């Protein structure tokens, strides 16, 4: 008989240990197999085998010895025929779990594609090669809830739309029941590479050559490549990859988001053909499984993918590249809250391969490590062919004279510049990092402000479907005819986002072709690719968008890039507010003038003297870095100090308060040197799903000095009834 030690699929801290079962059959069962177990009152729970031990004892003897019942695993409970992960991946999962203080099973679940994941839902769902789409049947909003109307409007304007892009399955079911929409099956379209002529490799410039050599020759595990926008980082990645392939090894290429960086995928696909596997978010579970298996078999030697591709089962890795390492989407925003850059570095250590981090505006953390010599540093300070950086003008919005009577959002100089570009047949990018039409609605008569009843956030009016939405928790309601508290019908509408800027441009330039790109558009992923390609092909004159348009795109005909309101992110309650603002502006400016013509940029702001805005406008990363490092040292934030965010949530507010205060008292009571604890803070969004939240921010110098204490405390506090604690190591907010 065998004793089987398994982890359950429940990623709770208090359950982060193995439970023992017995198996009497003779099927193959090994560590890293999935098995179905009964657990507590649950009949079919997924288990992940960590150890298999032989025993000569009987069940009865075991039970007497241990004092608990040993349940049995049967032949039909054994799910896999091969271990799910190899030694290296186990080691990686282990490191990730240790560093992020995350239950091991949760890391495995984040690591494996759904159909291989150790959770029950993996076994449901058809493994099909076709996709489910939703088609509009009847556009009738009678007796629908606001949520249902929101979805119906989305479907109506995008029909047919991928089922998974509709949102909540429960709401979709209602629409199906009520006969407003129907499901159709379509054969899956593969992510297709645009059939452009195969591009010949560029002859590397001197600067590229030097960076290439510096990276190759370094004996350090991690290299930071700081290259200004348009310096030709992609070609360096391609050349390095070529070399690694020649040496018989494989390459892992990480990008912030595949949808937003189709160019990088195209470059790799065109240069390396069928050797490339693309882990695209649009893959169906069945396809993802196929790609995963193909990579695991060794049939692909280059993997291009976003955050979770850092866990691709690629073997014999010779190089891991993380492009645009500063982009925050590399950090998962739910448990285990891992950052693909840190995981890539862990993986590089395990695999014994180099990790290359590329950016025009590296995070302070990475730059500081390069400064200290922990990372190798390579740089490309000039654009290809010595092309000049864009000429940039900062427009001070505090001076009302910059506005003409035509617009209160776009200044006269900006309007004139857009006109000039339109006349010349050149393109413009307008960045406004806020979506929607009006970002606040209030009643001027009684002062009522429209806020979210769930979380207290402001409601934004979206013209696309005429709904008021909470950007934080997803609450929606129909745009009201009158004020709910006094009945007044003239509501004041304030603030503006992407939709409003598009409207402004259409009024000012009726002949211009204007497109919009933000995460509302991005809900339907086919639209993202379509709009980006069409803009690149010149089907639009102006592209208005959120930060989605600031990322690594190469639009050759863009000669003006403008930030409509640079201040939006500055007042956010996070230590990264300046860094985000700087990056956004620098990246936006960097989109301009990448081809033959010299680019221009305009930044509209109420804070023209703020260093993040000034340095962003001039793309002076060095100056920004020095200034912001001072700030971080004074305020005791990364990279000088490390942070861990603990969120206590409970359906009873006093429990959240009490447990967080107790936790703080206990950890401070240990007298650890260089440890500060902020809080308990009531977060801006203080409720979620009926639970009250409080957070503590731990700030410390050395992880080793708090690690074991923190683990013990977490273990103990996690078993408190009625309180959940989530742990976010290296949080990006607060
Ligand atoms: P980055 O990612 O550093 O902003 P890209 O890799 O997008 O820059 O390169 C900018 C432009 O320069 C691209 O259009 C690319 O095709 C071109 N380019 C890159 N390397 C060379 C080279 N050695 N010679 C000529 N053009 C190049
Ligand atoms: Zn809300």
XYZ file of C-alpha atoms and ligand atoms in Angstrom:
762
model
C 0.000 0.000 0.000
C 1.099 3.573 -0.601
C 0.639 6.726 1.398
C -0.011 9.664 -0.879
C 0.685 13.169 0.446
C -1.293 15.770 -1.428
C -1.924 19.491 -1.442
C -5.560 20.415 -1.911
C -6.666 22.873 -4.545
C -7.627 25.400 -1.885
C -5.047 28.165 -1.951
C -5.652 29.212 1.615
C -2.696 29.888 3.836
C -4.137 27.791 6.635
C -4.358 24.823 4.240
C -0.873 25.219 2.811
C 0.326 21.772 3.858
C -0.102 18.197 2.713
C -2.858 15.773 3.657
C -2.335 12.016 3.547
C -4.389 9.449 1.636
C -3.792 5.811 0.850
C -3.715 4.011 -2.492
C -3.925 0.236 -2.841
C -3.987 -0.231 -6.616
C -1.103 -0.680 -9.007
C -1.540 2.194 -11.436
C 1.349 4.572 -11.836
C 1.109 7.329 -9.273
C 3.945 9.734 -8.651
C 4.681 13.117 -7.198
C 3.293 15.952 -9.365
C 0.286 13.945 -10.544
C -3.201 15.269 -9.969
C -5.652 13.089 -8.068
C -9.282 13.470 -7.124
C -9.768 13.313 -3.367
C -12.563 13.713 -0.933
C -11.754 16.451 1.505
C -13.837 17.318 4.519
C -17.408 17.266 3.353
C -16.401 17.766 -0.291
C -16.493 14.711 -2.511
C -14.498 15.776 -5.548
C -11.599 18.022 -4.715
C -8.444 18.258 -6.767
C -5.258 17.212 -5.101
C -1.672 17.592 -6.199
C 0.662 14.802 -5.144
C 3.828 15.939 -3.418
C 5.090 12.593 -2.104
C 4.401 8.876 -2.471
C 5.561 6.594 0.338
C 5.347 2.807 0.620
C 3.960 1.339 3.804
C 3.486 -2.149 5.163
C 0.893 -1.002 7.669
C -2.852 -1.385 7.349
C -5.224 1.548 7.209
C -6.348 0.703 10.697
C -2.812 0.782 12.049
C -2.159 4.105 10.334
C -5.299 5.578 11.776
C -4.461 4.449 15.264
C -0.957 5.773 14.959
C -1.944 9.197 13.588
C -5.298 9.728 15.184
C -7.189 10.665 12.013
C -9.015 8.841 9.233
C -7.123 7.904 6.081
C -9.340 8.169 3.033
C -8.622 6.199 -0.054
C -7.668 7.179 -3.573
C -8.962 4.815 -6.273
C -7.654 4.019 -9.736
C -10.227 6.276 -11.355
C -9.117 9.194 -9.168
C -5.690 9.334 -10.748
C -5.840 11.997 -13.437
C -2.397 12.277 -14.993
C -0.096 9.765 -16.604
C 2.961 11.981 -16.492
C 4.187 14.407 -13.844
C 2.801 17.865 -14.629
C 6.016 19.761 -14.021
C 9.716 18.947 -14.135
C 12.349 19.509 -11.459
C 13.270 22.987 -12.594
C 9.671 24.134 -12.658
C 9.116 22.672 -9.192
C 12.121 24.577 -7.965
C 10.799 27.747 -9.590
C 7.339 27.292 -8.060
C 9.033 26.837 -4.739
C 11.073 30.014 -5.029
C 8.042 31.996 -6.145
C 5.998 30.648 -3.280
C 8.738 31.535 -0.786
C 9.384 35.017 -2.080
C 5.750 35.998 -2.563
C 4.618 34.337 0.678
C 2.020 32.543 -1.403
C 0.530 29.098 -0.904
C 2.341 26.620 -3.133
C -0.790 25.336 -4.837
C -1.730 28.889 -5.825
C 1.609 29.293 -7.555
C 1.104 26.059 -9.480
C -2.337 27.227 -10.504
C -0.899 30.492 -11.794
C 1.842 28.603 -13.588
C -0.058 25.921 -15.491
C -2.568 26.378 -18.306
C -6.150 25.834 -17.229
C -6.554 22.296 -18.555
C -3.458 21.130 -16.664
C -4.108 23.151 -13.576
C -4.540 21.458 -10.215
C -8.095 22.609 -9.738
C -11.434 20.938 -10.305
C -12.575 23.392 -12.939
C -9.744 22.154 -15.178
C -11.638 18.945 -15.794
C -14.814 20.644 -16.860
C -15.241 22.512 -20.076
C -14.924 21.061 -23.522
C -11.521 20.720 -25.129
C -12.685 22.019 -28.432
C -11.008 23.608 -31.377
C -13.882 25.919 -32.075
C -14.900 29.043 -30.305
C -18.162 30.156 -28.850
C -19.437 33.467 -30.127
C -22.465 35.408 -29.075
C -24.792 36.892 -31.648
C -27.517 39.466 -31.150
C -31.067 38.169 -31.661
C -33.236 40.996 -30.412
C -32.064 44.398 -29.260
C -34.749 44.895 -26.653
C -33.906 46.282 -23.228
C -37.302 45.730 -21.650
C -37.233 44.110 -18.232
C -33.454 43.778 -18.193
C -31.296 44.803 -15.248
C -28.667 47.508 -15.739
C -25.902 44.910 -15.828
C -27.800 42.965 -18.477
C -28.371 46.123 -20.487
C -24.675 46.949 -20.334
C -23.840 43.539 -21.774
C -26.600 43.668 -24.376
C -25.271 47.010 -25.597
C -21.762 45.627 -25.802
C -22.990 42.641 -27.804
C -25.241 44.765 -30.009
C -22.398 46.977 -31.113
C -19.900 44.152 -31.597
C -22.009 41.229 -32.767
C -20.804 38.560 -33.101
C -18.481 38.785 -30.136
C -16.398 36.100 -28.448
C -18.303 34.622 -25.547
C -15.417 35.049 -23.159
C -15.286 38.753 -23.984
C -18.883 39.378 -22.939
C -18.064 39.275 -19.248
C -20.036 37.528 -16.544
C -21.375 34.121 -17.556
C -24.312 34.486 -15.171
C -25.482 37.665 -16.892
C -24.976 36.157 -20.316
C -27.111 33.183 -19.297
C -29.957 35.528 -18.454
C -29.723 37.183 -21.863
C -29.742 33.743 -23.493
C -32.776 32.680 -21.454
C -34.595 35.851 -22.391
C -33.892 35.210 -26.054
C -31.963 38.420 -26.696
C -28.802 36.695 -27.846
C -27.701 33.277 -28.996
C -24.502 31.236 -29.050
C -22.921 30.284 -32.331
C -19.885 28.093 -32.845
C -17.157 29.144 -35.212
C -13.954 27.491 -36.131
C -11.110 29.122 -34.305
C -9.037 31.618 -36.198
C -5.383 31.297 -35.402
C -3.477 34.375 -34.419
C -2.220 35.311 -37.818
C 0.959 37.000 -38.792
C 0.456 39.753 -41.312
C 1.686 38.598 -44.693
C 4.216 41.336 -45.130
C 7.324 40.844 -47.138
C 9.936 39.095 -45.108
C 12.083 41.779 -43.627
C 15.817 41.414 -44.030
C 17.782 41.737 -40.812
C 19.149 45.248 -40.409
C 22.891 45.648 -40.419
C 23.490 46.509 -36.782
C 24.564 50.070 -36.046
C 27.745 50.654 -34.044
C 25.717 51.321 -30.938
C 23.643 48.177 -31.389
C 26.802 46.177 -32.005
C 28.371 47.484 -28.821
C 25.266 46.719 -26.748
C 25.141 43.260 -28.323
C 28.768 42.582 -27.341
C 28.347 44.019 -23.847
C 25.388 41.744 -23.252
C 27.073 38.664 -24.700
C 30.348 39.201 -22.878
C 28.948 39.997 -19.480
C 29.500 37.475 -16.744
C 26.511 38.751 -14.782
C 23.211 36.922 -14.719
C 21.058 39.965 -15.411
C 21.670 42.753 -17.913
C 19.758 46.011 -18.114
C 19.616 47.445 -21.620
C 18.660 51.093 -21.446
C 17.914 52.266 -24.970
C 16.000 55.422 -25.825
C 12.790 55.058 -27.798
C 13.687 54.276 -31.394
C 17.222 53.130 -30.602
C 16.535 49.731 -32.161
C 16.267 47.405 -29.171
C 14.224 44.885 -31.156
C 17.037 44.211 -33.604
C 19.378 43.555 -30.677
C 16.889 41.064 -29.214
C 16.620 39.324 -32.585
C 20.397 39.090 -33.062
C 20.942 37.776 -29.556
C 18.200 35.208 -30.064
C 19.739 34.109 -33.331
C 23.039 33.462 -31.563
C 21.387 31.532 -28.746
C 19.523 29.333 -31.242
C 22.774 28.656 -33.082
C 24.170 27.392 -29.821
C 21.322 24.907 -29.645
C 19.451 26.662 -26.872
C 16.051 28.250 -26.614
C 14.795 31.788 -25.999
C 11.989 33.123 -23.845
C 10.788 36.524 -25.052
C 8.405 38.377 -22.757
C 6.364 41.386 -23.829
C 3.903 43.440 -21.764
C 0.834 42.497 -23.751
C 0.664 40.536 -26.978
C -2.317 42.465 -28.295
C -0.526 45.738 -27.877
C 2.762 44.582 -29.283
C 1.836 42.700 -32.431
C 4.983 44.127 -34.008
C 7.315 42.212 -31.702
C 5.456 38.993 -32.414
C 5.630 39.654 -36.127
C 9.359 40.334 -36.042
C 10.062 37.092 -34.236
C 7.662 35.062 -36.335
C 9.050 36.409 -39.551
C 12.631 35.873 -38.615
C 12.338 32.488 -36.947
C 9.202 30.979 -38.516
C 7.765 27.753 -37.118
C 10.273 27.611 -34.280
C 8.234 30.319 -32.573
C 5.374 29.531 -30.220
C 3.141 32.415 -29.281
C 1.313 32.306 -25.984
C -1.465 34.645 -26.918
C -4.288 35.542 -24.588
C -6.773 34.748 -27.341
C -5.886 31.071 -27.396
C -8.721 28.792 -26.362
C -7.970 26.473 -23.457
C -7.557 23.659 -25.984
C -5.068 25.620 -28.063
C -3.216 26.830 -25.035
C -2.887 23.222 -23.986
C -1.578 22.309 -27.458
C 0.962 25.135 -27.444
C 1.999 24.188 -23.936
C 2.554 20.581 -24.942
C 4.361 21.617 -28.110
C 6.759 23.718 -26.062
C 7.203 20.989 -23.450
C 8.036 18.470 -26.198
C 10.750 20.786 -27.430
C 9.120 21.540 -30.779
C 9.419 25.278 -30.307
C 12.662 26.936 -29.437
C 11.366 30.469 -29.042
C 8.392 31.404 -26.936
C 6.886 34.870 -27.186
C 4.298 35.736 -24.608
C 3.079 38.045 -21.879
C 3.370 37.776 -18.101
C 2.379 34.148 -17.559
C 4.673 32.968 -20.369
C 7.480 33.330 -17.863
C 6.258 29.869 -16.768
C 6.338 28.358 -20.276
C 7.737 24.807 -20.099
C 10.612 25.676 -22.383
C 13.684 23.524 -21.883
C 17.347 24.326 -22.179
C 16.830 28.070 -22.061
C 19.770 30.159 -23.218
C 18.271 33.620 -22.799
C 15.242 35.282 -21.233
C 14.336 38.735 -22.559
C 11.849 41.064 -20.903
C 11.005 43.960 -23.178
C 9.688 47.213 -21.676
C 10.575 45.978 -18.224
C 9.023 49.068 -16.621
C 5.478 48.206 -17.662
C 3.298 47.435 -14.681
C 1.226 44.744 -16.368
C 4.126 42.391 -15.682
C 2.874 42.313 -12.121
C -0.113 40.068 -11.510
C -2.724 41.989 -9.575
C -4.149 39.076 -7.644
C -2.599 36.276 -5.623
C 0.229 35.262 -5.856
C 0.932 38.842 -7.019
C 4.101 37.811 -8.806
C 6.137 40.105 -11.019
C 7.305 38.464 -14.242
C 10.651 40.264 -14.002
C 11.477 38.817 -10.597
C 10.262 35.384 -11.677
C 12.355 35.628 -14.852
C 15.397 36.364 -12.727
C 14.658 33.392 -10.459
C 14.218 31.241 -13.533
C 17.466 32.520 -15.024
C 19.291 31.435 -11.865
C 17.760 27.978 -11.974
C 18.412 27.521 -15.688
C 21.817 29.138 -15.552
C 20.955 31.544 -18.345
C 21.151 35.281 -18.834
C 18.174 37.567 -18.307
C 17.979 40.732 -20.391
C 15.774 43.617 -19.250
C 15.094 46.255 -21.900
C 13.540 49.686 -21.527
C 13.868 53.322 -22.469
C 12.767 54.243 -18.971
C 13.766 51.453 -16.590
C 12.119 51.125 -13.197
C 14.118 52.701 -10.418
C 14.580 49.257 -8.915
C 16.323 47.906 -12.016
C 18.372 51.000 -12.671
C 19.548 51.104 -9.071
C 20.650 47.486 -9.242
C 22.542 48.228 -12.432
C 24.160 51.236 -10.750
C 25.325 49.075 -7.888
C 26.777 46.539 -10.292
C 24.323 43.817 -9.356
C 23.167 43.875 -12.985
C 25.286 44.481 -16.059
C 24.444 47.766 -17.735
C 24.282 48.285 -21.498
C 22.970 51.381 -23.187
C 21.905 52.806 -26.521
C 21.541 56.549 -25.949
C 20.804 57.523 -29.565
C 18.056 56.824 -32.019
C 18.850 54.780 -35.110
C 20.563 56.896 -37.768
C 21.115 59.614 -35.174
C 17.533 60.706 -35.702
C 16.702 63.517 -33.322
C 14.372 63.048 -30.405
C 11.114 64.934 -30.880
C 11.001 68.642 -30.229
C 8.761 69.058 -27.219
C 6.668 71.946 -25.985
C 5.056 72.136 -22.559
C 1.774 74.029 -22.478
C 0.859 75.629 -19.162
C -2.866 75.230 -18.705
C -2.958 77.500 -15.665
C -2.798 80.356 -18.123
C -6.354 80.509 -19.458
C -5.132 82.494 -22.442
C -3.796 79.309 -24.039
C -7.377 78.319 -24.776
C -9.277 79.737 -27.706
C -13.058 79.918 -27.655
C -13.248 76.713 -29.688
C -12.220 74.324 -26.966
C -11.686 74.155 -23.230
C -9.719 70.960 -23.394
C -7.361 71.380 -26.305
C -5.242 74.519 -26.226
C -4.915 76.837 -29.197
C -1.287 75.847 -29.941
C -2.215 72.170 -29.874
C -5.190 72.711 -32.172
C -2.980 74.658 -34.583
C -0.379 71.907 -34.530
C -2.943 69.181 -35.190
C -4.260 71.203 -38.098
C -0.773 71.540 -39.519
C -0.246 67.780 -39.330
C -3.600 67.045 -40.939
C -2.778 69.419 -43.786
C 0.503 67.638 -44.379
C -1.116 64.217 -44.278
C 0.823 63.206 -41.173
C -0.574 61.467 -38.118
C -1.055 62.474 -34.500
C -1.345 60.533 -31.247
C -3.315 62.087 -28.396
C -2.913 60.566 -24.997
C -5.456 61.053 -22.244
C -5.064 58.509 -19.530
C -8.688 58.234 -18.525
C -11.497 56.517 -20.325
C -15.118 57.464 -20.673
C -16.851 60.727 -21.571
C -17.484 62.667 -18.384
C -15.668 61.429 -15.323
C -18.015 62.925 -12.769
C -21.721 63.718 -12.609
C -23.231 65.875 -9.893
C -26.374 67.820 -9.169
C -25.709 71.573 -8.956
C -28.921 72.133 -7.040
C -28.607 69.756 -4.106
C -24.953 68.774 -4.382
C -25.658 65.086 -4.940
C -22.642 63.340 -6.437
C -23.083 60.134 -8.371
C -20.903 57.571 -6.644
C -20.748 53.806 -6.654
C -22.997 52.222 -4.030
C -20.615 49.253 -3.742
C -17.238 50.848 -3.300
C -17.678 54.585 -3.140
C -15.748 55.298 -6.348
C -16.807 58.012 -8.794
C -19.100 57.014 -11.635
C -18.005 57.797 -15.172
C -20.416 58.398 -18.022
C -19.713 56.275 -21.091
C -21.210 57.551 -24.281
C -20.651 54.283 -26.142
C -23.482 52.575 -24.289
C -24.898 55.565 -22.361
C -24.198 54.022 -18.990
C -22.667 55.249 -15.752
C -19.873 52.925 -14.651
C -17.605 52.399 -11.715
C -14.105 51.775 -13.028
C -13.120 50.072 -9.861
C -15.709 47.377 -9.203
C -17.688 47.239 -12.439
C -20.971 48.601 -11.092
C -23.204 50.060 -13.844
C -26.459 51.948 -14.023
C -28.390 53.743 -16.723
C -27.639 57.422 -17.104
C -30.313 59.102 -15.010
C -32.812 61.582 -16.422
C -32.777 63.522 -13.177
C -31.148 63.756 -9.789
C -32.317 60.895 -7.559
C -32.342 63.063 -4.454
C -33.996 66.305 -5.630
C -35.389 65.554 -9.062
C -33.493 68.350 -10.793
C -33.046 67.555 -14.493
C -29.988 69.708 -15.212
C -27.027 67.699 -14.010
C -23.512 69.064 -14.027
C -20.998 66.957 -15.871
C -17.339 67.362 -15.077
C -14.006 65.883 -16.055
C -13.357 64.186 -19.342
C -11.823 61.069 -20.798
C -10.969 59.526 -24.160
C -14.521 59.556 -25.534
C -14.897 63.265 -24.855
C -11.584 64.095 -26.533
C -12.661 62.181 -29.629
C -15.871 64.220 -29.710
C -13.886 67.439 -29.331
C -11.658 66.507 -32.272
C -14.616 65.563 -34.424
C -16.165 68.959 -33.763
C -12.936 70.821 -34.421
C -11.875 68.795 -37.448
C -14.968 67.306 -39.067
C -12.905 65.996 -41.975
C -10.356 64.139 -39.825
C -10.559 60.394 -39.275
C -10.282 59.799 -35.532
C -9.912 56.446 -33.766
C -9.982 55.636 -30.085
C -8.038 53.050 -28.115
C -8.642 52.279 -24.468
C -9.603 49.301 -22.384
C -13.282 49.717 -23.293
C -12.286 49.131 -26.903
C -9.863 46.508 -25.657
C -12.669 44.404 -24.205
C -13.106 43.087 -27.709
C -9.584 42.073 -28.551
C -10.066 41.845 -32.307
C -10.737 45.591 -32.245
C -7.363 46.369 -30.699
C -5.351 44.707 -33.415
C -7.613 46.094 -36.099
C -7.377 49.682 -34.940
C -3.620 49.569 -34.380
C -3.053 48.097 -37.824
C -5.443 50.461 -39.533
C -3.837 53.439 -37.854
C -0.422 52.239 -38.942
C -1.762 51.774 -42.471
C -2.971 55.382 -42.521
C -6.704 54.721 -42.347
C -6.933 57.207 -39.485
C -5.357 60.611 -38.976
C -5.565 60.816 -35.209
C -5.476 58.140 -32.548
C -6.783 59.086 -29.115
C -6.063 56.710 -26.307
C -5.027 55.861 -22.794
C -1.609 54.482 -21.877
C -2.407 51.619 -24.247
C -1.124 53.780 -27.107
C 2.060 54.807 -25.333
C 3.586 51.343 -25.285
C 6.334 50.314 -27.708
C 4.459 50.907 -30.966
C 6.292 51.901 -34.082
C 4.001 54.186 -36.105
C 6.255 55.609 -38.824
C 3.912 58.392 -39.941
C 3.259 59.865 -36.497
C 4.962 63.240 -36.206
C 2.960 64.687 -33.352
C 2.305 63.121 -30.045
C 0.425 65.059 -27.429
C -0.465 64.445 -23.820
C -3.828 66.126 -23.307
C -3.659 66.206 -19.518
C -0.350 65.122 -18.056
C -1.398 65.550 -14.433
C -3.938 62.752 -14.165
C -1.670 60.243 -12.481
C 0.305 62.662 -10.314
C -2.088 62.829 -7.420
C -2.679 59.106 -7.093
C -1.950 57.803 -3.615
C 1.067 55.732 -4.545
C 4.782 56.208 -4.198
C 5.030 55.463 -7.922
C 2.876 58.398 -9.034
C 5.825 60.425 -10.329
C 7.475 57.439 -11.955
C 4.267 56.476 -13.742
C 3.727 60.013 -14.937
C 7.297 60.327 -16.147
C 7.147 57.019 -17.986
C 3.843 57.749 -19.599
C 5.010 61.100 -20.918
C 8.423 59.864 -22.035
C 6.905 56.883 -23.816
C 4.235 59.032 -25.449
C 6.813 61.547 -26.661
C 8.887 58.644 -27.926
C 6.123 57.563 -30.302
C 6.670 60.663 -32.412
C 9.036 61.057 -35.335
C 10.341 57.517 -35.538
C 10.666 57.500 -39.299
C 11.992 59.979 -41.869
C 10.417 63.158 -40.527
C 11.361 64.848 -37.289
C 8.780 64.461 -34.572
C 7.109 66.940 -32.304
C 5.384 66.558 -28.972
C 3.130 68.722 -26.835
C 2.381 68.258 -23.174
C -0.605 70.053 -21.637
C -0.320 70.361 -17.881
C -1.247 72.292 -14.746
C 2.120 71.370 -13.203
C 4.660 72.532 -15.792
C 7.421 72.687 -13.181
C 7.013 69.194 -11.812
C 10.176 67.190 -12.451
C 8.246 64.129 -13.657
C 6.603 66.228 -16.349
C 9.628 68.307 -17.308
C 11.971 65.329 -17.525
C 9.359 63.192 -19.226
C 8.876 65.846 -21.878
C 12.599 66.017 -22.590
C 12.963 62.243 -22.192
C 15.724 62.948 -19.712
C 15.714 59.663 -17.880
C 19.006 60.352 -16.104
C 17.762 63.553 -14.509
C 14.489 61.993 -13.498
C 16.242 59.023 -11.972
C 18.504 61.145 -9.762
C 15.681 63.359 -8.566
C 13.249 60.514 -7.893
C 15.890 58.459 -6.086
C 16.291 61.322 -3.596
C 12.565 61.322 -3.099
C 12.478 57.594 -2.465
C 15.307 57.779 0.002
C 13.609 60.489 2.019
C 10.207 58.832 1.971
C 11.685 55.370 2.613
C 10.322 53.596 -0.413
C 11.837 51.191 -2.970
C 14.505 50.771 -4.103
C 15.897 51.862 -0.712
C 13.274 50.077 1.327
C 11.141 47.043 0.508
C 7.406 46.843 0.952
C 4.850 44.171 1.671
C 1.168 45.021 1.686
C -1.190 43.050 3.914
C -4.898 43.349 3.291
C -7.281 42.229 6.012
C -10.854 41.711 4.906
C -13.896 40.661 6.813
C -17.640 40.935 6.582
C -17.485 42.551 10.006
C -15.696 45.867 9.898
C -14.464 45.678 13.481
C -12.799 42.345 12.752
C -10.795 43.827 9.909
C -9.772 46.718 12.138
C -8.973 44.589 15.149
C -6.971 41.908 13.397
C -4.884 44.439 11.484
C -4.176 46.398 14.666
C -3.232 43.243 16.526
C -0.974 42.178 13.691
C 0.762 45.531 13.711
C 1.244 45.445 17.452
C 2.701 41.961 17.371
C 5.140 42.541 14.565
C 6.346 45.839 16.019
C 6.622 44.144 19.394
C 9.367 41.944 18.012
C 11.716 44.917 17.973
C 13.054 44.260 14.488
C 15.511 46.860 13.281
C 14.576 48.912 10.221
C 10.956 47.924 10.124
C 8.146 50.455 9.795
C 4.491 49.612 9.636
C 2.000 52.060 8.141
C -1.657 51.664 8.913
C -4.127 50.218 9.385
C -5.170 52.300 6.393
C -8.733 52.320 5.103
C -8.144 51.850 1.397
C -9.761 54.253 -1.047
C -11.978 51.403 -2.197
C -12.767 50.183 1.249
C -15.321 47.516 0.442
C -15.542 44.594 -1.898
C -18.279 41.995 -2.123
C -19.649 43.042 1.211
C -16.268 42.768 2.899
C -14.563 45.571 4.737
C -10.884 46.088 4.175
C -7.954 47.471 6.093
C -4.372 47.404 4.951
C -0.976 47.465 6.589
C 2.121 48.452 4.689
C 5.295 46.880 6.012
C 8.438 48.766 5.074
C 11.780 47.189 5.810
C 15.377 47.100 4.697
C 16.189 43.423 4.697
C 13.759 40.659 3.961
C 15.804 38.145 5.950
C 15.330 40.169 9.105
C 11.564 39.790 9.072
C 10.925 36.700 6.977
C 10.530 33.971 9.552
C 8.579 36.162 12.007
C 6.278 37.291 9.257
C 5.585 33.720 8.206
C 4.707 32.676 11.723
C 2.407 35.625 12.224
C 0.698 35.086 8.892
C 0.188 31.434 9.686
C -1.377 32.291 13.019
C -3.550 35.183 11.840
C -4.746 33.216 8.830
C -6.461 30.716 11.062
C -8.553 33.447 12.717
C -12.183 32.882 11.867
C -13.872 35.451 9.676
C -10.789 37.330 8.490
C -8.944 36.846 5.223
C -5.440 38.153 4.740
C -3.979 38.705 1.327
C -0.284 39.324 0.934
C 1.204 41.424 -1.828
C 4.998 41.455 -1.887
C 6.461 44.502 -3.702
C 3.091 46.194 -4.222
C 2.910 48.867 -6.898
C 0.435 51.022 -5.015
C 0.615 52.753 -1.606
P 12.983 50.688 -29.758
O 12.291 49.415 -29.390
O 14.362 50.781 -29.173
O 12.162 51.901 -29.459
P 12.796 49.693 -32.434
O 13.424 48.396 -32.156
O 11.337 49.748 -32.601
O 13.235 50.737 -31.320
O 13.521 50.327 -33.714
C 13.170 51.579 -34.233
C 13.202 51.586 -35.734
O 14.530 51.463 -36.206
C 12.432 50.429 -36.358
O 11.661 50.925 -37.420
C 13.515 49.488 -36.869
O 13.088 48.764 -37.997
C 14.642 50.425 -37.193
N 15.986 49.839 -37.060
C 16.424 49.096 -36.025
N 17.742 48.760 -36.201
C 18.128 49.306 -37.369
C 19.364 49.324 -38.096
N 20.458 48.718 -37.619
N 19.391 49.990 -39.265
C 18.292 50.611 -39.726
N 17.113 50.640 -39.101
C 17.011 49.997 -37.934
Zn -17.649 50.512 -7.460
